[in-house]
Amino acid sequence: MAQDIDFNKNEDVNKMHVAAMQKKLEKVFWGGGKSRIDKQHEQGKLTARERIDYLLDEGAHQIEVGAFAGDEMYKEHGGCPSGGVVVVIGYIKGRQCIVVANDATVKAGAWFPITGKKNLRAQEIAIENKLPIVYLVDSAGVYLPMQDEIFPDKEHFGRIFRNNAVMSSMGIIQIAAIMGSCVAGGAYLPIMSDEAMIVDKTGSIFLAGSYLVKAAIGETIDNETLGGATTQCEISGVTDNKCRDDKDCLNRIKNIFDKLGDYDKAGFDRIKPALPTKNEKEIYGILPDTRDKQYDMKEIIERIVDNSEFEEYKEEYGKSIICGLGRIDGWSMGIVANQRKVVKNKKGEMQFGGVIYSDSADKAARFIMNCNQRKIPLVFLQDVTGFMVGSKSEHGGIIKDGAKLVNAMSNSVVPKFTIIIGNSYGAGNYAMCGKAYDPRLIVGWPTAQVAVMGGAQAAKVLLQIEVASMKAKGEEITAEREKELFDKIKSRYDSQISPYYAAARLWLDAIINPLDTRKWISMGIEAANHAPITKQYNVGVIQT
């Protein structure tokens, strides 16, 4: 691809975004800090990430879900890096699975509200994809100062055990290893799994620890005698195997996976993988350095799909959304993507980039229906500012056509995957399969923004409201004061539309290097292939 000054400027800016993301990740990977990692090692224990690295097949692909969970949250409680739990999709003995490991360097592995949300997200992935799940337990239980935000509600701590039972009834493999503390209600998680093992001397499991037992019934007993490996394997029979150390425990899990039978498949089509013929690294130069500039989304697509081959659907109709078929890592999939350059519609009228028009919504809905009929997974590439507004659009039935797209997408029975490249605003987020619409995985590039509207527009609206309120109180607003208010409002709003704000709250499963997009989609479709489609596609009532 020919390169110019703009290309090189874009490349520099986007590579800086990726470098900043990597720097934040490196900090996250330290968990509770070096001193607490050293303490784990002194106790003869591996850290959560060391356990996962040892367990998963060396050299095989893996993707981490929720690495930025809890980012910049709970500062008054000392923070909660990565939500205090590490979740990775990878392979054990060649078998794809999801691993959930408590990070005992973060508040002894205690559960913050975001910890519960992240654990539930891991179980949701396992349930949707019928994917085997491994729990590496090392947790002090609920973080008591925030118990009201993690304990009683439907999407709180107790939902974990409900999901254990549901997964068991679905035949989803669940293996648990007690590698540290496992206390109170949390004790049910490993014991509701198919097989539970415990590490001698460092692992313990009980409903109440020695201090609580003393307070509750006056009995004096130490934790090892109360619920250590010897007690639970030889006396109570609560756990199945006693392991010498962490590595012995993890080796047992490997041996279990080594002897698993095959699984039923959804039957998504896959052929021999091929790399794009166009240079993937050119994505950095194609994506603009600011979001008010145009670019051709087709150029991005051709650097993601195998052989850079993309079969476009209705190319000359509804041009503000691109639809078509291609392959990623050999997997057949359909792409629905926002076109970010200004294009002409069938009437020769100019259409703004990133805006969904009536004809585009209609086209995308029809394409989604086709993919469902043909059992082809869907990939949504978001860079959307919303639906077109104004009298012309309203008179043309934009709401009706938008509803048609939302309906077709919501009722989709094939797996959906969402990549937020740039803007993800308002109803555009919804129509292009935002988090509320059950994508199997949803990730953002470092350039992603998720919000009701862009920072400048939102700040202008909020400024008008605030200025009106101040004037109503008799205050005089100078131009300087108005600018000061605008900058303050915009700064606050901009911090909330950052991809890190979204990832911290698990609106995104991850923020990824654009060059990892193929890996995420491929592993996502492979996971989805574990779950045969049992529902019939029915879009319900759609007005025409």
XYZ file of C-alpha atoms in Angstrom:
544
model
C 0.000 0.000 0.000
C 1.325 3.449 -0.922
C 2.232 5.427 2.185
C 2.063 9.185 2.673
C 2.433 11.683 5.481
C -1.094 11.021 6.788
C -0.474 7.255 6.766
C 2.745 7.670 8.742
C 1.082 10.041 11.199
C -1.794 7.604 11.721
C 0.693 4.772 12.200
C 2.634 6.667 14.874
C -0.498 7.597 16.821
C -2.038 4.114 16.715
C 1.201 2.408 17.691
C 1.419 4.783 20.662
C -2.114 3.727 21.672
C -1.032 0.074 21.577
C 2.166 0.809 23.515
C 0.165 2.615 26.210
C -2.183 -0.368 26.445
C 0.750 -2.768 26.822
C 2.219 -0.588 29.575
C -1.070 -0.659 31.490
C -1.259 -4.429 31.046
C 2.226 -4.898 32.446
C 1.132 -3.064 35.595
C -2.024 -5.179 35.823
C 0.023 -8.385 35.571
C 1.771 -7.527 38.856
C -1.545 -8.017 40.663
C -1.188 -6.953 44.281
C 2.492 -6.106 43.822
C 5.920 -7.732 44.078
C 5.922 -8.087 47.870
C 2.700 -10.103 47.805
C 3.949 -12.217 44.914
C 7.099 -12.948 46.950
C 4.907 -13.946 49.890
C 3.029 -16.434 47.658
C 6.334 -17.974 46.628
C 7.531 -18.157 50.257
C 4.404 -20.192 51.041
C 5.340 -22.619 48.272
C 2.529 -21.341 46.023
C 2.521 -20.177 42.430
C 0.670 -16.982 41.560
C -2.593 -17.111 39.609
C -0.884 -16.248 36.317
C 1.958 -18.717 36.954
C -0.600 -21.450 37.587
C -2.403 -20.701 34.328
C 0.846 -20.567 32.356
C 1.868 -23.964 33.719
C -1.564 -25.495 33.092
C -2.139 -24.333 29.518
C -0.382 -25.862 26.523
C 2.929 -24.122 25.930
C 3.062 -22.160 22.683
C -0.676 -22.489 21.982
C -2.895 -19.441 21.460
C -4.647 -17.988 24.489
C -6.783 -14.906 25.124
C -7.419 -13.191 28.442
C -10.903 -11.970 29.331
C -11.290 -8.975 31.622
C -7.639 -8.096 32.206
C -8.649 -4.461 32.799
C -11.598 -5.324 35.056
C -11.596 -3.014 38.081
C -9.173 -0.540 36.452
C -9.160 2.722 38.468
C -12.021 1.399 40.626
C -12.172 0.915 44.432
C -9.300 3.351 45.076
C -10.546 3.938 48.614
C -10.110 0.195 49.233
C -6.651 -0.033 47.702
C -7.793 -1.037 44.221
C -8.602 -4.397 42.672
C -6.284 -5.122 39.708
C -7.887 -7.361 37.092
C -10.847 -7.771 39.437
C -8.766 -10.026 41.680
C -9.264 -12.983 39.339
C -7.579 -14.068 36.106
C -9.719 -15.533 33.281
C -8.075 -17.060 30.207
C -9.394 -19.067 27.259
C -6.728 -21.502 26.105
C -5.920 -25.182 25.584
C -5.109 -28.083 27.901
C -3.800 -31.127 26.042
C -5.172 -29.592 22.849
C -8.677 -29.212 24.307
C -10.068 -25.675 24.383
C -11.308 -24.521 27.792
C -11.662 -21.509 30.059
C -9.615 -21.167 33.252
C -10.613 -19.008 36.239
C -7.899 -18.385 38.850
C -8.271 -16.299 42.018
C -5.380 -13.876 42.499
C -4.481 -14.175 46.178
C -2.047 -11.234 45.873
C -5.089 -8.942 45.617
C -6.759 -8.691 49.042
C -6.128 -12.439 49.601
C -8.329 -13.198 46.598
C -11.380 -11.610 48.211
C -14.440 -10.965 46.049
C -15.204 -7.336 45.163
C -18.370 -6.554 43.159
C -16.363 -6.591 39.911
C -14.866 -9.975 40.922
C -18.347 -11.457 41.031
C -19.260 -9.898 37.690
C -16.080 -11.259 36.095
C -16.605 -14.773 37.469
C -20.157 -14.724 36.161
C -18.897 -13.580 32.757
C -16.499 -16.542 32.674
C -19.346 -18.919 33.490
C -21.553 -17.235 30.878
C -18.888 -17.919 28.236
C -18.703 -21.549 29.367
C -22.499 -21.941 29.299
C -23.044 -20.278 25.911
C -20.286 -22.295 24.279
C -20.523 -25.490 26.375
C -16.843 -24.986 27.044
C -15.028 -26.923 29.816
C -14.146 -24.690 32.764
C -11.363 -25.016 35.335
C -11.434 -23.181 38.669
C -8.132 -22.563 40.480
C -9.421 -21.518 43.906
C -7.431 -19.344 46.315
C -9.797 -16.863 47.919
C -10.683 -15.418 51.292
C -14.319 -15.065 50.204
C -16.507 -11.956 50.014
C -14.787 -8.609 50.682
C -16.774 -7.752 53.787
C -16.629 -3.916 53.593
C -18.598 -4.184 50.327
C -20.746 -7.217 51.153
C -23.966 -5.382 50.300
C -22.767 -4.993 46.690
C -21.656 -8.594 46.161
C -23.761 -10.897 48.328
C -27.559 -10.952 47.905
C -28.700 -9.968 44.412
C -29.420 -12.059 41.319
C -26.121 -11.199 39.603
C -24.050 -11.419 42.804
C -21.922 -14.086 44.519
C -24.646 -16.709 44.954
C -25.342 -16.849 41.220
C -21.976 -18.614 40.836
C -23.249 -21.763 42.547
C -26.546 -21.669 40.679
C -24.485 -21.647 37.489
C -22.408 -24.585 38.787
C -25.611 -26.593 39.048
C -26.908 -25.473 35.649
C -23.631 -26.317 33.923
C -23.588 -29.713 35.578
C -27.066 -30.446 34.218
C -25.887 -29.351 30.749
C -22.964 -31.754 30.843
C -20.353 -28.976 30.832
C -17.096 -30.199 32.351
C -16.096 -28.392 35.569
C -12.815 -29.149 37.338
C -11.752 -27.400 40.553
C -8.429 -27.192 42.354
C -8.270 -25.816 45.900
C -4.837 -24.220 45.975
C -5.264 -21.868 48.926
C -8.122 -20.657 51.072
C -11.668 -21.681 50.145
C -14.084 -20.457 52.762
C -17.762 -19.942 53.587
C -20.199 -19.935 50.665
C -17.248 -20.098 48.276
C -16.649 -23.672 49.437
C -19.595 -24.784 47.330
C -17.940 -23.820 44.027
C -15.325 -26.614 43.925
C -17.596 -29.187 45.488
C -20.320 -28.527 42.909
C -17.754 -29.224 40.197
C -17.257 -32.667 38.644
C -13.949 -33.257 40.366
C -12.182 -31.364 43.152
C -8.588 -31.710 44.297
C -6.715 -29.939 47.068
C -3.058 -29.034 47.665
C -1.615 -30.394 50.907
C -0.682 -27.857 53.604
C -1.577 -24.766 51.515
C -5.151 -25.616 50.508
C -8.093 -25.548 52.934
C -11.865 -25.652 52.584
C -14.538 -25.086 55.213
C -17.773 -23.216 55.779
C -16.256 -21.333 58.719
C -12.600 -20.830 59.683
C -11.136 -21.463 63.097
C -11.773 -17.928 64.410
C -15.450 -18.024 63.460
C -15.846 -21.549 64.851
C -14.420 -20.315 68.165
C -16.761 -17.328 68.167
C -19.830 -19.314 67.093
C -19.619 -22.513 69.138
C -16.592 -22.084 71.406
C -14.567 -24.883 69.792
C -10.806 -24.398 69.581
C -9.292 -25.924 66.420
C -6.684 -24.973 63.820
C -7.539 -24.487 60.135
C -5.509 -27.455 58.914
C -7.297 -29.890 61.213
C -10.625 -28.215 60.483
C -10.464 -28.339 56.697
C -7.024 -29.116 55.330
C -6.193 -31.641 52.622
C -5.855 -34.638 54.946
C -9.158 -33.891 56.667
C -11.151 -33.338 53.482
C -9.631 -36.238 51.509
C -9.321 -38.894 54.217
C -12.037 -38.093 56.766
C -14.884 -36.119 55.157
C -14.425 -37.208 51.541
C -15.296 -33.664 50.453
C -12.354 -33.506 48.024
C -11.258 -36.244 45.625
C -7.469 -36.043 45.584
C -4.677 -34.689 47.771
C -1.806 -33.112 45.822
C 1.783 -32.545 46.951
C 2.097 -29.000 45.583
C 0.701 -26.652 42.956
C 2.409 -28.347 40.015
C 1.256 -31.820 41.098
C -2.287 -30.454 41.299
C -2.104 -28.847 37.866
C -0.636 -32.026 36.386
C -3.695 -33.929 37.601
C -5.912 -31.486 35.707
C -3.798 -32.017 32.586
C -4.258 -35.775 32.938
C -8.032 -35.365 33.165
C -8.107 -33.346 29.944
C -5.791 -35.819 28.254
C -8.484 -38.488 28.496
C -11.651 -36.543 27.657
C -13.943 -37.810 24.937
C -14.820 -35.719 21.894
C -17.631 -33.154 21.963
C -20.688 -32.523 19.789
C -20.059 -29.750 17.285
C -22.182 -26.951 15.875
C -20.685 -27.623 12.451
C -19.390 -24.186 11.464
C -17.413 -24.411 8.244
C -13.624 -24.337 8.376
C -10.966 -24.926 5.760
C -7.187 -24.611 5.847
C -6.316 -21.179 7.356
C -4.525 -18.517 5.339
C -3.059 -15.152 6.277
C -4.318 -11.965 4.632
C -2.359 -11.181 1.474
C -2.449 -7.481 2.384
C -0.133 -6.482 5.231
C -2.013 -6.578 8.560
C 0.339 -3.984 10.061
C -0.959 -1.404 7.600
C -4.076 -1.194 9.794
C -2.092 1.224 11.978
C -1.669 3.601 9.058
C -5.205 3.251 7.670
C -7.005 4.053 10.935
C -7.014 7.880 11.299
C -5.239 9.641 14.133
C -8.469 11.481 15.006
C -12.039 10.204 14.831
C -13.365 13.088 12.740
C -11.451 11.857 9.673
C -12.654 9.391 7.065
C -11.226 5.981 6.160
C -12.396 3.040 4.087
C -13.524 0.152 6.319
C -13.007 -2.242 3.399
C -9.280 -1.603 3.722
C -9.461 -2.792 7.345
C -11.518 -5.866 6.435
C -9.048 -6.893 3.709
C -6.286 -6.959 6.342
C -8.277 -9.207 8.670
C -9.761 -11.880 6.371
C -7.908 -14.870 4.896
C -6.249 -14.142 1.547
C -7.761 -10.629 1.844
C -10.802 -12.100 0.075
C -14.182 -10.556 0.901
C -17.433 -11.277 -0.977
C -19.562 -8.188 -0.526
C -23.366 -8.365 -0.272
C -25.471 -5.646 -2.000
C -22.349 -3.583 -2.650
C -24.240 -0.771 -4.401
C -27.070 -0.515 -1.858
C -27.082 0.827 1.696
C -23.449 1.825 1.479
C -23.047 3.150 5.022
C -22.977 -0.467 6.230
C -20.732 -3.060 4.592
C -21.930 -6.674 4.625
C -20.235 -9.709 3.179
C -18.671 -13.133 3.609
C -15.081 -14.114 4.241
C -12.931 -16.391 6.354
C -10.810 -15.784 9.404
C -8.225 -18.441 10.251
C -10.155 -20.770 7.968
C -13.531 -20.193 9.657
C -16.413 -19.005 7.464
C -18.055 -15.876 8.863
C -20.248 -12.957 7.861
C -19.119 -9.381 8.489
C -21.388 -6.424 9.281
C -19.292 -3.247 9.411
C -19.872 0.503 9.518
C -18.404 2.329 6.537
C -16.458 5.332 7.812
C -15.974 7.244 4.580
C -18.597 9.492 2.977
C -20.386 7.575 0.207
C -23.199 8.137 -2.271
C -26.444 6.204 -1.964
C -28.480 4.810 -4.871
C -29.995 8.255 -5.482
C -26.617 9.916 -5.695
C -27.053 11.527 -2.263
C -24.074 11.798 0.081
C -24.170 9.671 3.245
C -22.058 10.486 6.288
C -19.498 7.910 7.416
C -20.361 5.944 10.545
C -24.077 6.795 10.390
C -26.738 4.125 9.852
C -29.334 5.041 7.196
C -32.636 3.286 6.409
C -31.286 1.432 3.382
C -28.211 0.307 5.329
C -30.316 -1.032 8.201
C -32.534 -2.887 5.748
C -29.525 -4.440 3.999
C -27.846 -5.508 7.235
C -31.058 -7.102 8.536
C -31.435 -9.161 5.364
C -27.780 -10.217 5.480
C -28.082 -11.327 9.121
C -31.119 -13.438 8.180
C -29.115 -15.085 5.383
C -26.210 -15.925 7.711
C -28.602 -17.515 10.209
C -30.203 -19.599 7.491
C -26.771 -20.808 6.329
C -25.286 -21.342 9.813
C -22.559 -18.728 9.379
C -21.225 -16.900 12.501
C -21.442 -13.096 12.479
C -18.711 -10.532 13.155
C -19.679 -6.896 13.801
C -17.034 -4.216 13.217
C -18.267 -1.096 14.997
C -17.350 2.478 14.210
C -20.784 4.018 14.482
C -22.106 7.397 15.601
C -25.768 6.319 15.522
C -28.771 6.394 13.183
C -29.410 9.281 10.792
C -31.737 11.926 12.227
C -33.812 14.744 10.734
C -37.166 15.093 9.005
C -36.108 13.275 5.854
C -34.977 10.209 7.805
C -38.018 10.246 10.089
C -40.413 10.542 7.146
C -38.528 7.705 5.445
C -39.136 5.387 8.409
C -35.678 5.244 10.006
C -37.150 3.943 13.273
C -38.941 1.125 11.465
C -35.833 0.105 9.536
C -33.660 0.396 12.619
C -36.077 -1.824 14.523
C -35.857 -4.363 11.703
C -32.077 -4.527 12.121
C -32.248 -4.756 15.909
C -34.869 -7.517 15.635
C -32.888 -9.580 13.124
C -29.689 -9.222 15.153
C -31.294 -9.848 18.570
C -32.926 -13.106 17.477
C -29.817 -14.415 15.752
C -29.057 -18.024 16.704
C -25.580 -18.159 15.176
C -22.789 -16.842 17.413
C -22.021 -13.113 17.231
C -18.689 -11.394 17.864
C -18.207 -7.643 18.189
C -15.059 -5.601 17.598
C -15.317 -1.900 18.493
C -12.774 -0.123 16.301
C -13.722 3.505 16.901
C -17.021 5.091 17.898
C -19.779 3.080 19.530
C -22.473 5.638 20.251
C -26.139 5.482 21.215
C -28.513 3.232 19.324
C -25.678 2.450 16.912
C -24.045 0.459 19.716
C -27.263 -1.527 20.087
C -27.934 -2.190 16.408
C -24.334 -3.289 15.813
C -24.486 -5.904 18.591
C -23.306 -4.073 21.694
C -22.843 -5.841 25.030
C -26.593 -5.857 25.735
C -27.182 -8.099 22.699
C -25.170 -11.131 23.821
C -22.113 -11.229 21.587
C -20.103 -14.333 22.502
C -17.090 -12.020 22.821
C -16.899 -8.224 22.606
C -13.571 -6.399 22.481
C -12.322 -2.942 21.611
C -9.213 -1.593 19.953
C -7.382 1.104 21.971
C -9.204 3.652 19.769
C -12.665 2.516 20.890
C -15.171 4.798 22.616
C -18.468 3.637 24.132
C -21.083 6.246 25.034
C -24.531 7.667 24.342
C -22.821 10.294 22.161
C -19.379 11.801 21.540
C -17.654 13.899 24.201
C -17.986 17.280 22.454
C -21.676 16.808 21.611
C -22.547 15.555 25.083
C -20.617 18.382 26.736
C -22.507 20.962 24.661
C -25.858 19.484 25.711
C -24.875 19.265 29.380
C -23.414 22.792 29.252
C -26.700 24.228 27.940
C -28.554 22.604 30.835
C -26.073 23.823 33.445
C -25.898 27.364 32.062
C -29.700 27.601 31.950
C -29.868 26.457 35.559
C -27.278 29.005 36.664
C -29.014 31.845 34.799
C -32.310 30.867 36.400
C -30.616 31.477 39.753
C -29.587 34.946 38.614
C -25.928 34.166 37.920
C -24.180 35.987 35.077
C -22.189 33.678 32.780
C -19.240 35.179 30.947
C -17.704 33.612 27.837
C -14.647 32.659 29.906
C -16.799 31.031 32.588
C -18.781 29.167 29.905
C -15.587 27.797 28.341
C -14.314 26.741 31.766
C -17.558 24.845 32.406
C -17.434 23.232 28.957
C -13.857 22.002 29.424
C -14.684 20.609 32.871
C -17.782 18.773 31.622
C -16.013 17.437 28.534
C -13.035 16.186 30.563
C -15.354 14.286 32.913
C -17.362 12.839 30.015
C -14.253 11.901 28.016
C -12.936 9.832 30.918
C -16.173 7.828 30.857
C -16.070 7.048 27.127
C -12.509 5.713 27.279
C -12.159 2.016 26.339
C -10.482 1.463 29.719
C -13.555 2.765 31.535
C -15.653 0.283 29.535
C -13.231 -2.604 30.069
C -12.982 -1.868 33.806
C -16.725 -2.490 34.072
C -16.678 -5.483 31.687
C -18.708 -3.720 29.007
C -15.790 -5.001 26.932
C -14.142 -8.380 27.443
C -10.779 -6.897 26.503
C -8.887 -4.098 24.839
C -6.733 -5.690 22.170
C -3.975 -4.919 19.722
C -5.675 -4.678 16.295
C -3.247 -7.351 15.087
C -4.813 -9.813 17.580
C -8.307 -9.432 16.082
C -8.018 -12.582 13.961
C -6.953 -14.648 16.977
C -9.893 -13.470 19.096
C -12.436 -14.171 16.361
C -10.940 -17.562 15.475
C -10.795 -18.773 19.086
C -14.287 -17.380 19.639
C -15.770 -19.333 16.730
C -13.876 -22.457 17.836
C -15.406 -22.078 21.309
C -18.876 -21.550 19.808
C -18.435 -24.724 17.759
C -18.696 -26.683 21.047
C -22.383 -25.734 21.278
C -24.708 -27.134 18.570
C -27.498 -24.739 17.583
C -30.782 -26.002 18.999
C -33.032 -22.992 18.366
C -34.819 -22.211 15.140
C -34.188 -18.733 13.751
C -37.344 -16.625 13.959
C -37.184 -12.848 13.739
C -40.720 -12.322 15.006
C -42.742 -9.346 13.809
C -40.933 -7.036 11.380
C -42.744 -4.201 9.657
C -41.949 -3.771 5.984
